Amino acid sequence: AALLAACAPRVEPAGPVIATPALLPEQDTLLAADGARLKLRHRAPPEGVAPRAVILALHGFNDHSGNFLIDGFDRLAEGGVVTYAYDQRGFGASPGRTLWPGAESMAADAAEALRLLRARHPDLPLYLMGESMGAAVAVLAATGQPLPVDGILLMAPAFWSRAEVGPVATGAFWLLAHTLPALAFPPSAGNITASDNLDALRRFGRDPLTIKDTRIDAAWGLFGLMDRATQSLAGCCAAPTLVLQGAQDRVVPPEVTRAALSRMRPEARLARYPDGFHLLLRDGVKEQVADDILAWIGNPRAPLPSGADRVGEAWLNRPAPALIAAAPAP
């Protein structure tokens, strides 16, 4: 039994309720119901710029909120957006670093943070934004319960179901996760470029809070989250939703995203950037992306200034090529 337990994927979920959740920006802390202190960061508009909206931003896999908020968020702040972001459990400076916290705990943290932000900023529109893994967490948080949000932004969303990956690759992944769960592999193992912004990639590599070597069981946890988010799309996102995608994304290939989008409510809009990669608010197109977000916040039905919505609509209306299943790169 001990041997079997040692080979099981390790999950570090939230504990029992022992505290009243609180937003403590003066302490750089989001206090969760189980007493966990999640590292919180806050970006406000510059002096003289009136706040016009609030965004809760959820970072991607192996990233953290401090690194996520560099680059494109400056332009959002100049446009009057107040951004809050926290290190999700298992990442950055939050508890359980490198260990998978479980999809339910991550979604519950996001939902609680939104309720706290709504109470803190009752007169400003509130938006939920997620990048990659963060987008999958956002979908789960927005499924099955009403969220106090005016809109949802899903950037390079990690939507990838087990059915699309196929039983052979899924089975091989399961075997690794249940025999060598603590085995870690470097990000270069997939030989995939996440951005055309070399400075951002170098910064990720130097940052002591980003995770460089991924445990197999954490990657398996991410895979389960992606599958659950994909399966939940039909019941998600009652609020206006904008999906942002880079045509050059090799972390979550565009055709995988395309298959997932067919599950979403028809009102959801797609902004597709021909020169965008996976880290859209850090890529070379980051200013276009930020300007589109600001325009969409102003009017979620209006055309985007970059024309990425027209590109996205045209792409979705083209016949879809056959999707070749392949194991996802975390």
Coordinates of C-alpha atoms in Angstrom, one line a residue:
A1 CA 0.0 0.0 0.0
A2 CA 2.8 2.4 0.9
L3 CA 4.4 1.7 -2.5
L4 CA 1.2 2.4 -4.3
A5 CA 0.7 5.6 -2.4
A6 CA 4.3 6.7 -3.3
C7 CA 3.5 6.2 -7.0
A8 CA 0.2 8.1 -7.0
P9 CA 0.1 11.6 -8.4
R10 CA 0.5 14.1 -5.5
V11 CA -2.3 16.7 -5.1
E12 CA -2.2 19.5 -2.5
P13 CA -5.8 20.9 -2.4
A14 CA -7.2 23.6 -0.2
G15 CA -7.7 22.5 3.5
P16 CA -10.8 22.9 5.7
V17 CA -12.4 26.3 6.2
I18 CA -10.7 28.1 9.1
A19 CA -10.6 31.7 8.0
T20 CA -12.8 34.4 6.5
P21 CA -11.5 35.1 3.0
A22 CA -10.1 38.6 2.6
L23 CA -8.4 40.8 0.0
L24 CA -5.4 42.4 1.7
P25 CA -3.5 44.4 -0.9
E26 CA -1.6 46.3 1.8
Q27 CA -0.1 43.0 2.7
D28 CA 0.1 41.7 -0.9
T29 CA -2.1 38.9 0.2
L30 CA -5.3 37.1 -0.8
L31 CA -6.4 35.2 2.3
A32 CA -8.2 32.0 1.3
A33 CA -10.9 30.2 3.4
D34 CA -8.4 27.5 4.5
G35 CA -6.0 30.2 5.8
A36 CA -3.6 30.0 2.8
R37 CA -2.0 33.3 2.0
L38 CA -1.8 33.7 -1.8
K39 CA 0.7 36.3 -3.0
L40 CA -1.4 39.2 -4.4
R41 CA -0.2 41.9 -6.8
H42 CA -2.1 45.0 -7.8
R43 CA -1.6 47.4 -10.8
A44 CA -3.4 50.7 -10.7
P45 CA -3.8 53.4 -13.4
P46 CA -1.2 56.2 -13.3
E47 CA -1.9 59.4 -11.5
G48 CA -4.5 61.5 -13.3
V49 CA -6.2 58.5 -15.1
A50 CA -9.6 57.6 -13.7
P51 CA -10.2 53.9 -13.1
R52 CA -12.8 52.6 -15.5
A53 CA -12.7 48.8 -14.9
V54 CA -11.2 46.1 -12.7
I55 CA -9.7 42.9 -14.0
L56 CA -8.8 39.7 -12.0
A57 CA -6.0 38.1 -14.0
L58 CA -5.1 34.4 -13.7
H59 CA -1.6 33.4 -14.8
G60 CA -0.6 30.4 -16.7
F61 CA 1.2 27.1 -15.9
N62 CA 4.6 27.5 -14.2
D63 CA 4.2 31.3 -14.2
H64 CA 3.4 33.7 -11.4
S65 CA 1.4 36.9 -11.2
G66 CA 4.5 39.2 -11.0
N67 CA 5.9 37.9 -14.3
F68 CA 2.4 37.9 -15.9
L69 CA 1.8 41.5 -15.1
I70 CA 4.9 42.8 -17.0
D71 CA 4.5 44.2 -20.5
G72 CA 1.0 44.5 -21.8
F73 CA -0.6 45.4 -18.5
D74 CA 1.1 48.8 -18.5
R75 CA -1.0 49.7 -21.5
L76 CA -4.2 48.5 -19.8
A77 CA -3.3 50.6 -16.7
E78 CA -2.9 53.7 -18.9
G79 CA -6.3 52.9 -20.3
G80 CA -7.9 53.1 -16.8
V81 CA -7.8 49.4 -15.8
V82 CA -7.2 48.3 -12.3
T83 CA -5.6 44.8 -12.3
Y84 CA -5.4 42.3 -9.5
A85 CA -3.5 39.1 -9.9
Y86 CA -2.4 36.4 -7.4
D87 CA 0.0 33.5 -7.5
Q88 CA -2.3 30.5 -7.8
R89 CA -1.7 27.6 -5.4
G90 CA 1.3 25.6 -6.3
F91 CA 3.0 28.5 -8.2
G92 CA 5.1 31.5 -7.5
A93 CA 5.3 32.6 -3.9
S94 CA 2.0 30.9 -2.8
P95 CA 1.9 27.6 -0.8
G96 CA 2.7 24.2 -2.3
R97 CA 5.1 25.4 -5.1
T98 CA 5.6 22.8 -7.8
L99 CA 2.7 20.7 -6.5
W100 CA -0.6 20.4 -8.2
P101 CA -3.4 22.0 -6.1
G102 CA -6.4 20.5 -7.8
A103 CA -8.8 22.1 -10.2
E104 CA -11.6 22.6 -7.6
S105 CA -9.3 24.5 -5.3
M106 CA -8.1 26.8 -8.1
A107 CA -11.6 27.5 -9.3
A108 CA -12.8 28.2 -5.8
D109 CA -10.0 30.7 -5.2
A110 CA -10.8 32.6 -8.4
A111 CA -14.5 32.7 -7.5
E112 CA -13.8 34.0 -4.0
A113 CA -11.4 36.6 -5.3
L114 CA -14.1 37.9 -7.6
R115 CA -16.6 38.2 -4.8
L116 CA -14.1 40.2 -2.8
L117 CA -13.2 42.4 -5.7
R118 CA -16.9 43.1 -6.4
A119 CA -17.3 44.2 -2.8
R120 CA -14.1 46.4 -2.9
H121 CA -15.0 48.0 -6.3
P122 CA -18.9 48.1 -6.4
D123 CA -19.1 50.9 -8.9
L124 CA -16.7 49.6 -11.5
P125 CA -17.3 46.8 -14.1
L126 CA -15.4 43.7 -13.1
Y127 CA -13.8 41.2 -15.6
L128 CA -12.2 37.8 -15.2
M129 CA -9.1 37.2 -17.4
G130 CA -7.2 34.0 -17.7
E131 CA -4.1 33.1 -19.7
S132 CA -3.6 29.5 -20.8
M133 CA -4.0 27.4 -17.6
G134 CA -5.6 30.5 -16.1
A135 CA -8.2 30.5 -18.8
A136 CA -9.1 26.9 -18.0
V137 CA -9.5 27.9 -14.3
A138 CA -11.7 30.8 -15.3
V139 CA -14.0 28.5 -17.2
L140 CA -14.4 26.2 -14.3
A141 CA -15.0 29.1 -11.9
A142 CA -17.7 30.4 -14.3
T143 CA -19.4 27.1 -14.7
G144 CA -22.4 26.1 -12.6
Q145 CA -22.5 29.3 -10.5
P146 CA -23.2 32.9 -11.2
L147 CA -20.1 35.1 -10.9
P148 CA -20.2 38.8 -10.2
V149 CA -18.5 39.7 -13.5
D150 CA -19.3 41.9 -16.5
G151 CA -17.2 39.9 -18.9
I152 CA -14.7 37.1 -19.4
L153 CA -11.4 37.2 -21.3
L154 CA -9.8 33.9 -22.3
M155 CA -6.3 34.3 -23.7
A156 CA -4.6 31.4 -25.4
P157 CA -6.9 29.1 -23.5
A158 CA -5.7 25.7 -22.4
F159 CA -8.6 23.8 -23.9
W160 CA -7.6 20.2 -24.8
S161 CA -9.8 17.2 -24.1
R162 CA -8.7 13.7 -23.6
A163 CA -10.8 12.7 -26.5
E164 CA -8.9 15.0 -28.8
V165 CA -5.5 13.7 -27.5
G166 CA -6.6 10.1 -28.0
P167 CA -6.5 7.0 -25.8
V168 CA -3.0 5.9 -26.6
A169 CA -1.3 9.2 -25.6
T170 CA -3.6 9.6 -22.6
G171 CA -2.9 6.1 -21.4
A172 CA 0.9 6.7 -21.7
F173 CA 0.6 9.9 -19.8
W174 CA -1.5 8.2 -17.1
L175 CA 1.2 5.5 -16.8
L176 CA 4.0 8.0 -16.3
A177 CA 1.9 10.0 -13.8
H178 CA 1.2 6.9 -11.7
T179 CA 4.6 5.4 -11.8
L180 CA 7.0 8.3 -11.8
P181 CA 4.9 11.2 -10.5
A182 CA 7.8 13.2 -9.0
L183 CA 10.0 12.9 -12.2
A184 CA 10.6 16.4 -13.5
F185 CA 11.4 17.6 -17.0
P186 CA 12.6 21.0 -18.2
P187 CA 10.5 23.4 -20.4
S188 CA 12.9 22.8 -23.3
A189 CA 11.8 19.2 -23.5
G190 CA 9.0 20.1 -25.9
N191 CA 11.2 22.4 -28.0
I192 CA 8.2 24.8 -28.2
T193 CA 8.6 28.6 -28.4
A194 CA 5.9 30.4 -26.3
S195 CA 6.6 33.9 -27.6
D196 CA 8.4 36.0 -30.1
N197 CA 9.4 38.3 -27.2
L198 CA 12.9 37.0 -26.4
D199 CA 13.3 39.4 -23.5
A200 CA 10.2 37.9 -21.9
L201 CA 11.5 34.4 -22.5
R202 CA 14.8 35.2 -20.9
R203 CA 13.1 36.9 -18.0
F204 CA 11.0 33.8 -17.4
G205 CA 14.2 31.7 -17.4
R206 CA 15.9 34.0 -14.9
D207 CA 13.0 34.5 -12.6
P208 CA 13.4 32.5 -9.3
L209 CA 9.6 32.3 -8.9
T210 CA 8.9 30.6 -12.3
I211 CA 9.0 26.9 -12.3
K212 CA 11.7 25.5 -14.6
D213 CA 11.3 21.7 -14.0
T214 CA 7.7 20.4 -14.2
R215 CA 6.7 17.3 -12.1
I216 CA 4.9 14.7 -14.2
D217 CA 2.0 14.6 -11.8
A218 CA 1.6 18.4 -12.0
A219 CA 1.5 18.1 -15.8
W220 CA -1.1 15.3 -15.4
G221 CA -3.1 17.6 -13.2
L222 CA -3.0 20.3 -15.8
F223 CA -4.1 17.8 -18.4
G224 CA -7.1 16.9 -16.2
L225 CA -7.9 20.6 -15.8
M226 CA -7.8 21.2 -19.5
D227 CA -10.1 18.3 -20.1
R228 CA -12.6 19.4 -17.5
A229 CA -12.6 23.0 -18.8
T230 CA -13.2 21.8 -22.4
Q231 CA -16.1 19.6 -21.3
S232 CA -17.5 22.5 -19.3
L233 CA -17.6 25.1 -22.2
A234 CA -21.2 24.5 -23.1
G235 CA -22.3 25.6 -19.6
C236 CA -19.8 28.3 -19.1
C237 CA -19.6 32.0 -19.5
A238 CA -23.1 33.6 -19.3
A239 CA -21.3 36.9 -19.3
P240 CA -19.9 38.4 -22.6
T241 CA -16.8 36.5 -23.5
L242 CA -13.8 37.2 -25.7
V243 CA -11.4 34.5 -26.7
L244 CA -8.0 35.8 -27.8
Q245 CA -5.7 33.5 -29.8
G246 CA -2.4 33.7 -31.6
A247 CA -2.2 32.0 -35.0
Q248 CA 1.5 31.2 -34.2
D249 CA 0.6 29.5 -30.9
R250 CA 2.5 26.2 -30.6
V251 CA 1.7 25.5 -26.9
V252 CA -2.0 25.0 -27.6
P253 CA -2.3 24.7 -31.4
P254 CA -5.0 26.9 -32.9
E255 CA -6.9 23.9 -34.4
V256 CA -7.3 22.5 -30.9
T257 CA -8.8 25.8 -29.8
R258 CA -11.0 25.8 -32.8
A259 CA -12.5 22.4 -31.9
A260 CA -13.1 23.7 -28.3
L261 CA -14.8 26.9 -29.5
S262 CA -17.5 24.9 -31.2
R263 CA -18.7 23.9 -27.7
M264 CA -19.1 27.5 -26.5
R265 CA -22.1 29.7 -26.6
P266 CA -22.5 31.3 -30.0
E267 CA -22.3 34.8 -28.5
A268 CA -18.6 34.2 -27.6
R269 CA -16.3 36.2 -29.8
L270 CA -12.8 35.2 -31.1
A271 CA -10.0 37.6 -31.7
R272 CA -7.3 36.0 -33.8
Y273 CA -3.8 37.6 -34.2
P274 CA -1.9 36.3 -37.3
D275 CA 1.5 37.2 -35.7
G276 CA 0.5 36.3 -32.1
F277 CA 2.1 33.4 -30.2
H278 CA 1.0 32.0 -26.8
L279 CA 1.8 34.9 -24.4
L280 CA -0.3 37.5 -26.2
L281 CA 0.2 40.3 -23.7
R282 CA 3.9 39.8 -23.9
D283 CA 4.3 39.0 -27.6
G284 CA 5.1 41.5 -30.3
V285 CA 1.4 42.1 -30.7
K286 CA 0.9 43.0 -27.1
E287 CA -0.1 46.6 -27.8
Q288 CA -2.8 45.5 -30.3
V289 CA -4.1 43.0 -27.8
A290 CA -4.2 45.5 -25.0
D291 CA -6.0 48.1 -27.2
D292 CA -8.5 45.5 -28.3
I293 CA -9.2 44.5 -24.6
L294 CA -9.7 48.2 -23.7
A295 CA -12.1 48.6 -26.7
W296 CA -14.0 45.4 -25.8
I297 CA -14.4 46.5 -22.2
G298 CA -15.9 49.7 -23.5
N299 CA -18.3 47.9 -25.8
P300 CA -18.2 44.0 -26.0
R301 CA -20.2 44.1 -29.3
A302 CA -18.3 46.7 -31.2
P303 CA -15.6 45.8 -33.8
L304 CA -12.1 45.6 -32.4
P305 CA -9.6 48.3 -33.5
S306 CA -7.0 45.7 -34.7
G307 CA -9.6 43.8 -36.8
A308 CA -8.6 40.6 -35.0
D309 CA -12.3 39.8 -34.5
R310 CA -12.9 39.8 -38.3
V311 CA -9.8 37.6 -38.8
G312 CA -11.2 35.2 -36.2
E313 CA -14.7 35.1 -37.7
A314 CA -13.2 34.4 -41.2
W315 CA -11.0 31.6 -39.8
L316 CA -13.9 30.0 -38.0
N317 CA -16.0 30.0 -41.1
R318 CA -13.3 28.2 -43.1
P319 CA -13.6 24.4 -43.4
A320 CA -11.7 22.8 -40.5
P321 CA -8.8 20.5 -41.4
A322 CA -8.6 17.1 -39.8
L323 CA -7.2 17.4 -36.2
I324 CA -4.3 15.0 -35.6
A325 CA -4.3 14.1 -31.9
A326 CA -1.0 14.7 -30.1
A327 CA 0.0 14.9 -26.4
P328 CA -0.3 18.5 -25.1
A329 CA 2.9 20.3 -24.1
P330 CA 2.4 21.7 -20.6

